[in-house]
Structures are given as C-alpha cells and as structure tokens.
PDB file of C-alpha atoms in Angstrom:
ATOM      1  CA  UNK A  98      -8.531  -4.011  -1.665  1.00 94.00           C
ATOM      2  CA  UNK A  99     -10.281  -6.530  -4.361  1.00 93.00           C
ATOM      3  CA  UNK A 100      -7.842  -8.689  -6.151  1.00 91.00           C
ATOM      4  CA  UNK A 101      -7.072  -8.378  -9.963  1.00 87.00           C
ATOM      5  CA  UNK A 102      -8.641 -11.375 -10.272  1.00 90.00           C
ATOM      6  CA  UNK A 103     -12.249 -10.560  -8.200  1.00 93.00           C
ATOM      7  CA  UNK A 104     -11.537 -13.420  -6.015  1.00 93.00           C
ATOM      8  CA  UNK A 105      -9.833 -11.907  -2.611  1.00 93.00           C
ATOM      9  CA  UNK A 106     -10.597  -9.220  -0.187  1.00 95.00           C
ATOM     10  CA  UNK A 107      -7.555  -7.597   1.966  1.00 95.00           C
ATOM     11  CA  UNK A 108      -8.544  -5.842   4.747  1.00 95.00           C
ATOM     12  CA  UNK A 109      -6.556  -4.295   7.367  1.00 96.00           C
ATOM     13  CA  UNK A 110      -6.938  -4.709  10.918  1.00 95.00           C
ATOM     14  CA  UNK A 111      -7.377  -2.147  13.533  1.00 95.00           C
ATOM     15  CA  UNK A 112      -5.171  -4.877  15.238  1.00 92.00           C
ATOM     16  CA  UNK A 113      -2.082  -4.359  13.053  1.00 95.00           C
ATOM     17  CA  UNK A 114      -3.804  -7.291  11.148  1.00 95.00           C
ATOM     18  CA  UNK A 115      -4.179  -8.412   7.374  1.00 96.00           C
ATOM     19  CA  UNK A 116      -6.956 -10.597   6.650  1.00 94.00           C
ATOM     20  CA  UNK A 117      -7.375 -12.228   3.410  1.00 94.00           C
ATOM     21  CA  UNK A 118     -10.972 -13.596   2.814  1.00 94.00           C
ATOM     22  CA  UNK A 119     -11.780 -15.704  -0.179  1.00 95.00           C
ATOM     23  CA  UNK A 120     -15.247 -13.029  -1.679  1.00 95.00           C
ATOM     24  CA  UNK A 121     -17.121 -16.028  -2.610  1.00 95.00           C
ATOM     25  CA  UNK A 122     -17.081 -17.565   0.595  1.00 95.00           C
ATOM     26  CA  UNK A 123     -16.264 -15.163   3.265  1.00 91.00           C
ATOM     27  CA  UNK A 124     -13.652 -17.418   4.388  1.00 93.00           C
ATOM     28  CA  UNK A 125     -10.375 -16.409   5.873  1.00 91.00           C
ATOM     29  CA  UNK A 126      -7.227 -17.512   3.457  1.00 91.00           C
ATOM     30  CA  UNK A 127      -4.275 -15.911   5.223  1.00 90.00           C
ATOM     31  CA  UNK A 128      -3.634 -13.566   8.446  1.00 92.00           C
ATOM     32  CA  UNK A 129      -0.456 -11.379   7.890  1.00 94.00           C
ATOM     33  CA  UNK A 130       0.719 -10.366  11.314  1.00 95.00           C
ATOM     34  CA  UNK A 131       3.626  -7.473  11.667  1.00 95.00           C
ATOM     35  CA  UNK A 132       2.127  -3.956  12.339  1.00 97.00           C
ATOM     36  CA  UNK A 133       2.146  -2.700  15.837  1.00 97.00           C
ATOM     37  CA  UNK A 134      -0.572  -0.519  15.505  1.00 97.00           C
ATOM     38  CA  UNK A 135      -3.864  -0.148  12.888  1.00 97.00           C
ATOM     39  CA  UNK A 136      -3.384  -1.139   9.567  1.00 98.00           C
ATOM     40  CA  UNK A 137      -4.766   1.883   7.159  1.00 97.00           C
ATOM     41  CA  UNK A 138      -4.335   0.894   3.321  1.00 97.00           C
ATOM     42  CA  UNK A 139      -3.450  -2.350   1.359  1.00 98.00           C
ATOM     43  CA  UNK A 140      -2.510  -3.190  -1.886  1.00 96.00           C
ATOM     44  CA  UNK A 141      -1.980  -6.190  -4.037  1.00 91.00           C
ATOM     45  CA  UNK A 142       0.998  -6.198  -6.271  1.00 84.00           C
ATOM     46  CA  UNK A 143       1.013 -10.080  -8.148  1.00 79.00           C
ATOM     47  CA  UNK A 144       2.267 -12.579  -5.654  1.00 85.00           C
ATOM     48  CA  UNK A 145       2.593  -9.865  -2.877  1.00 90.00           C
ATOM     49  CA  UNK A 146       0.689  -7.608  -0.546  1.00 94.00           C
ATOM     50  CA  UNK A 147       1.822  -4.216   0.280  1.00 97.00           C
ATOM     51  CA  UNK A 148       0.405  -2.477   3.941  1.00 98.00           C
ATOM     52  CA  UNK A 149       0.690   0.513   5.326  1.00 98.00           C
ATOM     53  CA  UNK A 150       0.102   1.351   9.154  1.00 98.00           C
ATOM     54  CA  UNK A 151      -0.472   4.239  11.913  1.00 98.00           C
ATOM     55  CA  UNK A 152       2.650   2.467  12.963  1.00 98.00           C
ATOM     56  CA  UNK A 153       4.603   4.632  10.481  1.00 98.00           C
ATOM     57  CA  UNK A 154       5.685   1.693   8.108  1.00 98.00           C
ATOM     58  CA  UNK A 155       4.958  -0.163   4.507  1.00 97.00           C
ATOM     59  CA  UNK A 156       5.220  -3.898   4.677  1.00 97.00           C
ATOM     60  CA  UNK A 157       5.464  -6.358   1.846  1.00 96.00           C
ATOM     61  CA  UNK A 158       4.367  -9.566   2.209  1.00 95.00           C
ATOM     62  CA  UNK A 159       3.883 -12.889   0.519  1.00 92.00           C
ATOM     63  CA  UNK A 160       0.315 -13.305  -0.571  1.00 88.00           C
ATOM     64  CA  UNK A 161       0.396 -17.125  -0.708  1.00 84.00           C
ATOM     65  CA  UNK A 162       2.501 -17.812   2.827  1.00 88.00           C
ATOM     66  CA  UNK A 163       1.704 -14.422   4.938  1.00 89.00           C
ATOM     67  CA  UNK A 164       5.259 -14.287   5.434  1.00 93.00           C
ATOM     68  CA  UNK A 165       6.796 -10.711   6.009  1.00 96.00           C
ATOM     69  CA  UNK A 166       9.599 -10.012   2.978  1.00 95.00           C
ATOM     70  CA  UNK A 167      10.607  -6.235   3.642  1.00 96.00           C
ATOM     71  CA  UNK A 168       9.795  -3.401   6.189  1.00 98.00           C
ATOM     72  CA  UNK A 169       9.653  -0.170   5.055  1.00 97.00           C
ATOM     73  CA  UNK A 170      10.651   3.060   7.342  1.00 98.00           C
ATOM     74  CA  UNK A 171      10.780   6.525   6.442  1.00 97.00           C
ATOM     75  CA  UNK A 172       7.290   8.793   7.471  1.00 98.00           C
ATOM     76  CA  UNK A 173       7.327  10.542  10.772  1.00 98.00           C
ATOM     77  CA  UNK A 174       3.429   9.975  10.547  1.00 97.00           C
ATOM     78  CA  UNK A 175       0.805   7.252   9.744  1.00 97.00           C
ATOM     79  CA  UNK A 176       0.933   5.932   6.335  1.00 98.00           C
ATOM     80  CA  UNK A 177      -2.557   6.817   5.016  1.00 97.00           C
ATOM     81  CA  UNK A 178      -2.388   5.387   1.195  1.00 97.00           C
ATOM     82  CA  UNK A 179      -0.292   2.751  -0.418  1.00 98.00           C
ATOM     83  CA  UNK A 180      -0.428   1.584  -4.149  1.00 95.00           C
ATOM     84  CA  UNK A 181       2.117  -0.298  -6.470  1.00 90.00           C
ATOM     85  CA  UNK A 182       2.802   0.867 -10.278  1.00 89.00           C
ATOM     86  CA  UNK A 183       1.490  -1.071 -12.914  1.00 83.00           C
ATOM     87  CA  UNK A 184       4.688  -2.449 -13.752  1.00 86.00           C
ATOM     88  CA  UNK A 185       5.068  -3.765  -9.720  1.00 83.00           C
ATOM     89  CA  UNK A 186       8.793  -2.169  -9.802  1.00 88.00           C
ATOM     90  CA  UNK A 187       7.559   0.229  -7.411  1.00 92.00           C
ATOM     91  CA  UNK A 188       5.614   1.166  -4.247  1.00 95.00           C
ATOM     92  CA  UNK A 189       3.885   4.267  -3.614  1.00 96.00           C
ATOM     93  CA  UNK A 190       2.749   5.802  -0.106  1.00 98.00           C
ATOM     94  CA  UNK A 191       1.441   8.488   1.193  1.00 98.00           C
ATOM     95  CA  UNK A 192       1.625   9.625   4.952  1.00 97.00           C
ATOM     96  CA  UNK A 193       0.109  12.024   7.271  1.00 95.00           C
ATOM     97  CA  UNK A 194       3.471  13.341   7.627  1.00 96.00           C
ATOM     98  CA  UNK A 195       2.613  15.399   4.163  1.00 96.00           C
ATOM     99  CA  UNK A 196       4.712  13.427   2.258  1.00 97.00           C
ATOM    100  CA  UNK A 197       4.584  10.684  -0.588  1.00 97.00           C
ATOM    101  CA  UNK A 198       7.579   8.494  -0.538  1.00 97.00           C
ATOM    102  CA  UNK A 199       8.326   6.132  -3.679  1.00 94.00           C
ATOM    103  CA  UNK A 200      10.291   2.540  -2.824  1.00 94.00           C
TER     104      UNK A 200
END
C-alpha cells in the first residue's frame, strides 16, 4: 500500500512482518512485528496501519511507533483483503473463509 501522501510503501512480510520504506529512498522507517504467519494485505488509515494475515487476524497499529493497538479475531481462514472507510470509523476485511467482516 502507497501512502495518501506518495511518500511510504507498506509491505507485508511473508515473515508475519510490516515494513515501512520511505519511496524516495528505499529506506526502512518502521518494522511492525505481531503476525505469526504471512502477512497478505495492508492498509493505511491516518496515523495507523491496518494488516491482515494467513494467521486469521486484522491488526492495527501505530504508523509512527510500530506499536500494536488492537488484534482483531473472527475468520476461520486467512484474511485476504483489508481496507478502512473513508471516514477511518471503520475496517473492512475479507477472508478466505467466504466472509467480509466490518470492525
């Protein structure tokens, strides 16, 4: 994911990594660390980042401190897609489990 701002890259990890590079440098910013297994979709959302993992759970994280704020649990599956709303009051994501949850 590209930042609203063209600045930063997110890209997941097969790890259970986040890495945030700075796009005119290829530098690493930040490393969120939480998922057990591969890290599928990401999505910036203002000051956060939301992932979602084979692991079967959405994390939300701080974008400037890579600290965790909230777990999310609910598919039976991998989460395949995540995405906030416009108005960042919610989080959408969609699972190999067939189903599209909304937090």
């Amino acid at each position: 994911a590209i930042s609203p701002d063209s600045r930063l890259l997110l890209a997941g990890t097969v790890g259970g990594g986040i890495k945030l590079l700075d796009l005119s440098t290829g530098e690493p910013q930040t490393t969120f660390r939480g998922h057990s297994h591969t890290v599928t979709s990401v999505a910036f959302a203002g000051g956060v980042v939301v992932s979602g993992s084979d692991d079967k759970t959405l994390k939300l994280w701080d974008a400037s401190s890579g600290l965790l704020k909230a777990t999310y649990k609910g598919h039976k599956r991998r989460v395949s897609s995540v995405a906030v709303s416009r108005d960042r009051r919610r989080i959408l994501s969609g699972s190999s489990d067939k189903n599209v949850f909304f937090w």
